[in-house]
Amino acid sequence: APQAEWPYGDGTCSDQVDNDCDGTTDSSDLDCTEPKDVSMPDMTTCEGTAVSIPVNVNEGTDIGAFQFTIDYDPAVLDGTGASGGSLAPSPPWYLEVNPLTGQIIVLGLDLSEAGAFSGGGSLVEIECAVIGPDGASTPLTISYSELADLNGNTIPTVVTNGSVTIYASEPEVCDGVDNDCDGLVDANATDAPEWALDHDGDGVGGTLTKASCDQPEGYVAETGDCDDVDPTSYPGADELCDEVDN
């Protein structure tokens, strides 16, 4: 009589017996296939902008098609469409957007046309206009998730939902966030430290400086080099008998 042959990792998935009488055994049985992780991120974004929200998979090998239904708060986001992800940049699409209920249904119909791929990344990017006010947030719920292999067989999935939180434009600071909503992260930050150009590479910079959250190449934190073209001359250097103020 047919028996259960599940879940992945169960002993019945390594006994070389077709326990569930479906014509497949162990590793070739989809009941014994390791699920793929499908997830959406927790994101922050500026009010009044547009946002691309990825639907990610931990491992893309053998995926031939996908279908996702994404639910969100229509008072916070306005779904406008979808675009290709890093793993499937231009597959044939079926797309349905319901802005009244806050739902997007998207299918990647034949990923084999996009070429073989492997590794983790996004299968699709959900495109939305941000219409909610500062402080508003919405869950991103994957209410339906289906992956298929290149032969059309279903691949099991484990889903992790995400969210979007909106914030208003603020002065830019060094925190890895686009605070002033100009599309740039940490650019022209008000708290960016000054770095000095170290032309001679002696570890002490001269008078040319640059403000940046991250240390620019060729710049150093210490300033005060009285001769930035002579690597033997800098504050604290040993004085040499070379007619130079080392």
mmCIF file of C-alpha atoms in Angstrom:
data_model
loop_
_atom_site.group_PDB
_atom_site.id
_atom_site.type_symbol
_atom_site.label_atom_id
_atom_site.label_comp_id
_atom_site.label_asym_id
_atom_site.label_seq_id
_atom_site.Cartn_x
_atom_site.Cartn_y
_atom_site.Cartn_z
ATOM 1 C CA ALA A 1 0.000 0.000 0.000
ATOM 2 C CA PRO A 2 1.239 3.543 -0.682
ATOM 3 C CA GLN A 3 3.043 5.182 2.211
ATOM 4 C CA ALA A 4 4.275 8.705 2.848
ATOM 5 C CA GLU A 5 7.597 9.603 1.235
ATOM 6 C CA TRP A 6 8.373 12.928 2.866
ATOM 7 C CA PRO A 7 9.676 15.332 4.014
ATOM 8 C CA TYR A 8 13.109 16.135 2.641
ATOM 9 C CA GLY A 9 15.659 14.459 4.897
ATOM 10 C CA ASP A 10 13.236 11.823 6.220
ATOM 11 C CA GLY A 11 14.499 8.263 6.243
ATOM 12 C CA THR A 12 12.035 7.225 3.526
ATOM 13 C CA CYS A 13 13.886 9.581 1.154
ATOM 14 C CA SER A 14 17.027 7.455 1.276
ATOM 15 C CA ASP A 15 15.763 3.866 1.320
ATOM 16 C CA GLN A 16 15.750 3.279 -2.484
ATOM 17 C CA VAL A 17 12.029 2.391 -2.285
ATOM 18 C CA ASP A 18 9.124 4.093 -4.051
ATOM 19 C CA ASN A 19 7.179 4.369 -0.804
ATOM 20 C CA ASP A 20 4.343 6.535 -2.149
ATOM 21 C CA CYS A 21 3.905 4.526 -5.364
ATOM 22 C CA ASP A 22 4.241 7.533 -7.674
ATOM 23 C CA GLY A 23 6.829 5.924 -9.935
ATOM 24 C CA THR A 24 9.817 7.827 -8.527
ATOM 25 C CA THR A 25 12.303 6.937 -5.822
ATOM 26 C CA ASP A 26 14.144 9.025 -3.235
ATOM 27 C CA SER A 27 16.157 11.886 -4.760
ATOM 28 C CA SER A 28 14.107 11.842 -7.995
ATOM 29 C CA ASP A 29 10.852 12.077 -6.028
ATOM 30 C CA LEU A 30 9.676 15.677 -5.658
ATOM 31 C CA ASP A 31 8.468 14.855 -2.154
ATOM 32 C CA CYS A 32 12.156 14.349 -1.328
ATOM 33 C CA THR A 33 13.337 17.561 -3.014
ATOM 34 C CA GLU A 34 14.890 20.146 -0.707
ATOM 35 C CA PRO A 35 12.624 23.224 -0.650
ATOM 36 C CA LYS A 36 13.936 26.480 -2.089
ATOM 37 C CA ASP A 37 13.720 29.592 0.067
ATOM 38 C CA VAL A 38 11.603 32.343 -1.523
ATOM 39 C CA SER A 39 11.742 35.681 0.275
ATOM 40 C CA MET A 40 11.050 39.402 0.120
ATOM 41 C CA PRO A 41 13.158 41.926 2.081
ATOM 42 C CA ASP A 42 12.325 44.392 4.835
ATOM 43 C CA MET A 43 12.888 47.756 3.144
ATOM 44 C CA THR A 44 12.810 51.464 3.944
ATOM 45 C CA THR A 45 12.118 54.016 1.235
ATOM 46 C CA CYS A 46 11.344 57.691 0.761
ATOM 47 C CA GLU A 47 7.796 58.992 0.451
ATOM 48 C CA GLY A 48 6.753 60.099 -3.015
ATOM 49 C CA THR A 49 9.292 57.906 -4.826
ATOM 50 C CA ALA A 50 9.243 54.610 -6.731
ATOM 51 C CA VAL A 51 10.647 51.365 -5.403
ATOM 52 C CA SER A 52 11.697 48.025 -6.911
ATOM 53 C CA ILE A 53 11.092 45.127 -4.523
ATOM 54 C CA PRO A 54 12.871 41.852 -5.284
ATOM 55 C CA VAL A 55 11.411 38.386 -4.882
ATOM 56 C CA ASN A 56 14.497 36.355 -4.037
ATOM 57 C CA VAL A 57 15.373 32.687 -4.151
ATOM 58 C CA ASN A 58 18.318 31.145 -2.342
ATOM 59 C CA GLU A 59 19.265 28.843 -5.230
ATOM 60 C CA GLY A 60 18.134 29.239 -8.836
ATOM 61 C CA THR A 61 19.432 25.978 -10.319
ATOM 62 C CA ASP A 62 16.809 23.966 -12.263
ATOM 63 C CA ILE A 63 14.043 26.575 -11.960
ATOM 64 C CA GLY A 64 12.111 26.690 -15.231
ATOM 65 C CA ALA A 65 9.120 28.826 -14.240
ATOM 66 C CA PHE A 66 7.589 30.642 -11.291
ATOM 67 C CA GLN A 67 4.343 32.176 -10.118
ATOM 68 C CA PHE A 68 3.961 34.563 -7.192
ATOM 69 C CA THR A 69 1.047 36.456 -5.713
ATOM 70 C CA ILE A 70 2.187 39.461 -3.672
ATOM 71 C CA ASP A 71 -0.223 41.292 -1.328
ATOM 72 C CA TYR A 72 0.400 44.790 0.096
ATOM 73 C CA ASP A 73 -1.487 47.762 1.553
ATOM 74 C CA PRO A 74 -2.836 49.854 -1.367
ATOM 75 C CA ALA A 75 -2.837 52.931 0.871
ATOM 76 C CA VAL A 76 0.961 52.666 1.140
ATOM 77 C CA LEU A 77 2.059 51.305 -2.243
ATOM 78 C CA ASP A 78 0.627 51.507 -5.743
ATOM 79 C CA GLY A 79 1.693 48.496 -7.764
ATOM 80 C CA THR A 80 2.724 49.510 -11.269
ATOM 81 C CA GLY A 81 4.292 46.385 -12.756
ATOM 82 C CA ALA A 82 7.289 44.097 -12.649
ATOM 83 C CA SER A 83 10.729 43.769 -14.183
ATOM 84 C CA GLY A 84 13.285 41.010 -14.537
ATOM 85 C CA GLY A 85 15.436 40.025 -11.595
ATOM 86 C CA SER A 86 19.141 39.267 -11.410
ATOM 87 C CA LEU A 87 18.588 35.565 -12.158
ATOM 88 C CA ALA A 88 15.953 35.984 -14.870
ATOM 89 C CA PRO A 89 16.416 39.401 -16.507
ATOM 90 C CA SER A 90 13.962 38.970 -19.398
ATOM 91 C CA PRO A 91 11.682 35.922 -19.239
ATOM 92 C CA PRO A 92 8.251 35.839 -20.933
ATOM 93 C CA TRP A 93 5.769 37.424 -18.530
ATOM 94 C CA TYR A 94 2.209 37.158 -17.403
ATOM 95 C CA LEU A 95 1.363 40.055 -15.115
ATOM 96 C CA GLU A 96 -1.829 41.085 -13.349
ATOM 97 C CA VAL A 97 -2.014 44.154 -11.091
ATOM 98 C CA ASN A 98 -5.021 44.949 -8.886
ATOM 99 C CA PRO A 99 -4.360 48.387 -7.335
ATOM 100 C CA LEU A 100 -7.679 48.440 -5.464
ATOM 101 C CA THR A 101 -6.957 45.353 -3.387
ATOM 102 C CA GLY A 102 -3.174 45.739 -3.392
ATOM 103 C CA GLN A 103 -2.180 42.583 -5.200
ATOM 104 C CA ILE A 104 0.246 41.642 -7.978
ATOM 105 C CA ILE A 105 0.264 38.260 -9.706
ATOM 106 C CA VAL A 106 3.346 37.581 -11.793
ATOM 107 C CA LEU A 107 4.444 34.525 -13.747
ATOM 108 C CA GLY A 108 7.785 33.813 -15.351
ATOM 109 C CA LEU A 109 6.619 31.414 -18.013
ATOM 110 C CA ASP A 110 9.777 29.916 -19.503
ATOM 111 C CA LEU A 111 13.021 30.759 -17.786
ATOM 112 C CA SER A 112 14.932 28.439 -20.108
ATOM 113 C CA GLU A 113 14.654 31.202 -22.739
ATOM 114 C CA ALA A 114 16.558 33.512 -20.389
ATOM 115 C CA GLY A 115 19.428 31.028 -20.186
ATOM 116 C CA ALA A 116 20.570 28.699 -17.433
ATOM 117 C CA PHE A 117 21.374 30.243 -14.091
ATOM 118 C CA SER A 118 22.426 29.178 -10.626
ATOM 119 C CA GLY A 119 23.083 30.683 -7.238
ATOM 120 C CA GLY A 120 20.932 33.031 -5.213
ATOM 121 C CA GLY A 121 19.303 36.236 -6.421
ATOM 122 C CA SER A 122 16.020 37.776 -7.502
ATOM 123 C CA LEU A 123 13.629 36.103 -9.922
ATOM 124 C CA VAL A 124 11.536 39.238 -10.392
ATOM 125 C CA GLU A 125 11.359 42.846 -9.187
ATOM 126 C CA ILE A 126 7.947 44.182 -8.167
ATOM 127 C CA GLU A 127 7.609 47.853 -9.177
ATOM 128 C CA CYS A 128 5.580 50.185 -6.937
ATOM 129 C CA ALA A 129 4.947 53.887 -6.462
ATOM 130 C CA VAL A 130 5.250 54.974 -2.829
ATOM 131 C CA ILE A 131 2.018 56.814 -1.980
ATOM 132 C CA GLY A 132 1.841 56.477 1.801
ATOM 133 C CA PRO A 133 2.914 59.188 4.253
ATOM 134 C CA ASP A 134 6.008 59.352 6.427
ATOM 135 C CA GLY A 135 5.951 56.538 8.980
ATOM 136 C CA ALA A 136 3.505 54.347 7.072
ATOM 137 C CA SER A 137 4.400 50.717 6.480
ATOM 138 C CA THR A 138 2.973 47.671 4.779
ATOM 139 C CA PRO A 139 3.706 43.975 4.939
ATOM 140 C CA LEU A 140 4.778 42.293 1.703
ATOM 141 C CA THR A 141 3.001 38.968 1.812
ATOM 142 C CA ILE A 142 3.743 36.176 -0.636
ATOM 143 C CA SER A 143 0.294 34.618 -0.501
ATOM 144 C CA TYR A 144 1.035 32.177 -3.324
ATOM 145 C CA SER A 145 4.407 30.800 -4.360
ATOM 146 C CA GLU A 146 5.098 28.138 -6.963
ATOM 147 C CA LEU A 147 8.310 27.113 -8.684
ATOM 148 C CA ALA A 148 8.613 24.537 -11.443
ATOM 149 C CA ASP A 149 11.654 22.746 -12.814
ATOM 150 C CA LEU A 150 12.598 22.609 -16.500
ATOM 151 C CA ASN A 151 10.246 19.636 -16.961
ATOM 152 C CA GLY A 152 7.280 21.398 -15.386
ATOM 153 C CA ASN A 153 7.431 19.557 -12.056
ATOM 154 C CA THR A 154 6.647 21.550 -8.922
ATOM 155 C CA ILE A 155 9.571 22.481 -6.661
ATOM 156 C CA PRO A 156 8.619 22.924 -2.986
ATOM 157 C CA THR A 157 9.214 26.354 -1.446
ATOM 158 C CA VAL A 158 9.555 27.920 1.998
ATOM 159 C CA VAL A 159 8.367 31.537 2.069
ATOM 160 C CA THR A 160 9.651 34.517 4.090
ATOM 161 C CA ASN A 161 7.563 37.678 3.803
ATOM 162 C CA GLY A 162 8.920 41.230 3.858
ATOM 163 C CA SER A 163 7.808 44.811 4.475
ATOM 164 C CA VAL A 164 8.185 48.403 3.296
ATOM 165 C CA THR A 165 8.432 51.362 5.700
ATOM 166 C CA ILE A 166 8.293 54.966 4.468
ATOM 167 C CA TYR A 167 10.256 57.912 5.814
ATOM 168 C CA ALA A 168 10.357 61.606 4.939
ATOM 169 C CA SER A 169 13.327 63.487 3.513
ATOM 170 C CA GLU A 170 15.902 64.388 6.167
ATOM 171 C CA PRO A 171 19.467 65.759 6.087
ATOM 172 C CA GLU A 172 21.869 63.150 4.720
ATOM 173 C CA VAL A 173 24.049 61.432 7.331
ATOM 174 C CA CYS A 174 26.532 58.540 7.207
ATOM 175 C CA ASP A 175 24.242 55.618 7.958
ATOM 176 C CA GLY A 176 23.870 53.666 4.706
ATOM 177 C CA VAL A 177 20.430 55.178 4.032
ATOM 178 C CA ASP A 178 19.289 57.703 1.426
ATOM 179 C CA ASN A 179 18.077 60.164 4.081
ATOM 180 C CA ASP A 180 17.471 63.146 1.783
ATOM 181 C CA CYS A 181 15.704 61.070 -0.864
ATOM 182 C CA ASP A 182 17.934 62.148 -3.752
ATOM 183 C CA GLY A 183 18.567 58.587 -4.914
ATOM 184 C CA LEU A 184 22.114 58.555 -3.488
ATOM 185 C CA VAL A 185 23.236 56.869 -0.268
ATOM 186 C CA ASP A 186 25.511 58.875 2.085
ATOM 187 C CA ALA A 187 26.319 61.435 -0.641
ATOM 188 C CA ASN A 188 27.141 64.912 0.721
ATOM 189 C CA ALA A 189 26.401 63.751 4.257
ATOM 190 C CA THR A 190 26.409 66.481 6.890
ATOM 191 C CA ASP A 191 28.500 64.388 9.300
ATOM 192 C CA ALA A 192 31.016 63.070 6.744
ATOM 193 C CA PRO A 193 34.608 63.318 8.033
ATOM 194 C CA GLU A 194 37.331 65.195 6.153
ATOM 195 C CA TRP A 195 40.081 63.163 4.518
ATOM 196 C CA ALA A 196 43.409 64.621 3.363
ATOM 197 C CA LEU A 197 45.095 63.728 0.089
ATOM 198 C CA ASP A 198 48.327 61.854 0.815
ATOM 199 C CA HIS A 199 50.199 62.559 -2.394
ATOM 200 C CA ASP A 200 53.542 61.073 -1.306
ATOM 201 C CA GLY A 201 52.096 58.060 0.520
ATOM 202 C CA ASP A 202 53.758 58.717 3.875
ATOM 203 C CA GLY A 203 50.507 58.352 5.847
ATOM 204 C CA VAL A 204 50.029 62.102 6.457
ATOM 205 C CA GLY A 205 47.972 64.275 4.133
ATOM 206 C CA GLY A 206 48.522 67.792 2.934
ATOM 207 C CA THR A 207 46.117 70.691 2.436
ATOM 208 C CA LEU A 208 43.813 69.125 -0.173
ATOM 209 C CA THR A 209 40.835 67.517 1.597
ATOM 210 C CA LYS A 210 37.619 65.750 0.737
ATOM 211 C CA ALA A 211 34.523 65.019 2.855
ATOM 212 C CA SER A 212 33.286 61.440 2.553
ATOM 213 C CA CYS A 213 31.585 58.836 4.743
ATOM 214 C CA ASP A 214 34.061 56.225 3.499
ATOM 215 C CA GLN A 215 37.797 56.773 3.172
ATOM 216 C CA PRO A 216 38.590 57.666 -0.463
ATOM 217 C CA GLU A 217 41.493 55.947 -2.161
ATOM 218 C CA GLY A 218 44.706 57.936 -1.700
ATOM 219 C CA TYR A 219 43.342 59.936 1.250
ATOM 220 C CA VAL A 220 44.177 59.628 4.956
ATOM 221 C CA ALA A 221 42.739 60.860 8.233
ATOM 222 C CA GLU A 222 45.879 62.658 9.500
ATOM 223 C CA THR A 223 46.767 66.094 8.085
ATOM 224 C CA GLY A 224 49.708 68.447 8.503
ATOM 225 C CA ASP A 225 52.290 67.236 5.971
ATOM 226 C CA CYS A 226 54.443 70.290 5.253
ATOM 227 C CA ASP A 227 55.807 68.730 2.055
ATOM 228 C CA ASP A 228 53.395 66.277 0.473
ATOM 229 C CA VAL A 229 55.723 65.352 -2.371
ATOM 230 C CA ASP A 230 58.510 64.127 -0.060
ATOM 231 C CA PRO A 231 57.731 60.840 1.751
ATOM 232 C CA THR A 232 60.505 61.477 4.304
ATOM 233 C CA SER A 233 58.904 64.729 5.426
ATOM 234 C CA TYR A 234 55.894 64.644 7.761
ATOM 235 C CA PRO A 235 55.100 65.497 11.409
ATOM 236 C CA GLY A 236 57.008 63.134 13.717
ATOM 237 C CA ALA A 237 59.521 62.020 11.084
ATOM 238 C CA ASP A 238 63.153 61.664 12.102
ATOM 239 C CA GLU A 239 65.204 64.731 11.223
ATOM 240 C CA LEU A 240 67.894 63.882 8.693
ATOM 241 C CA CYS A 241 70.998 65.772 7.627
ATOM 242 C CA ASP A 242 69.553 66.432 4.178
ATOM 243 C CA GLU A 243 68.838 70.197 4.308
ATOM 244 C CA VAL A 244 65.098 69.370 4.544
ATOM 245 C CA ASP A 245 62.728 70.104 7.442
ATOM 246 C CA ASN A 246 61.771 66.449 7.875
#
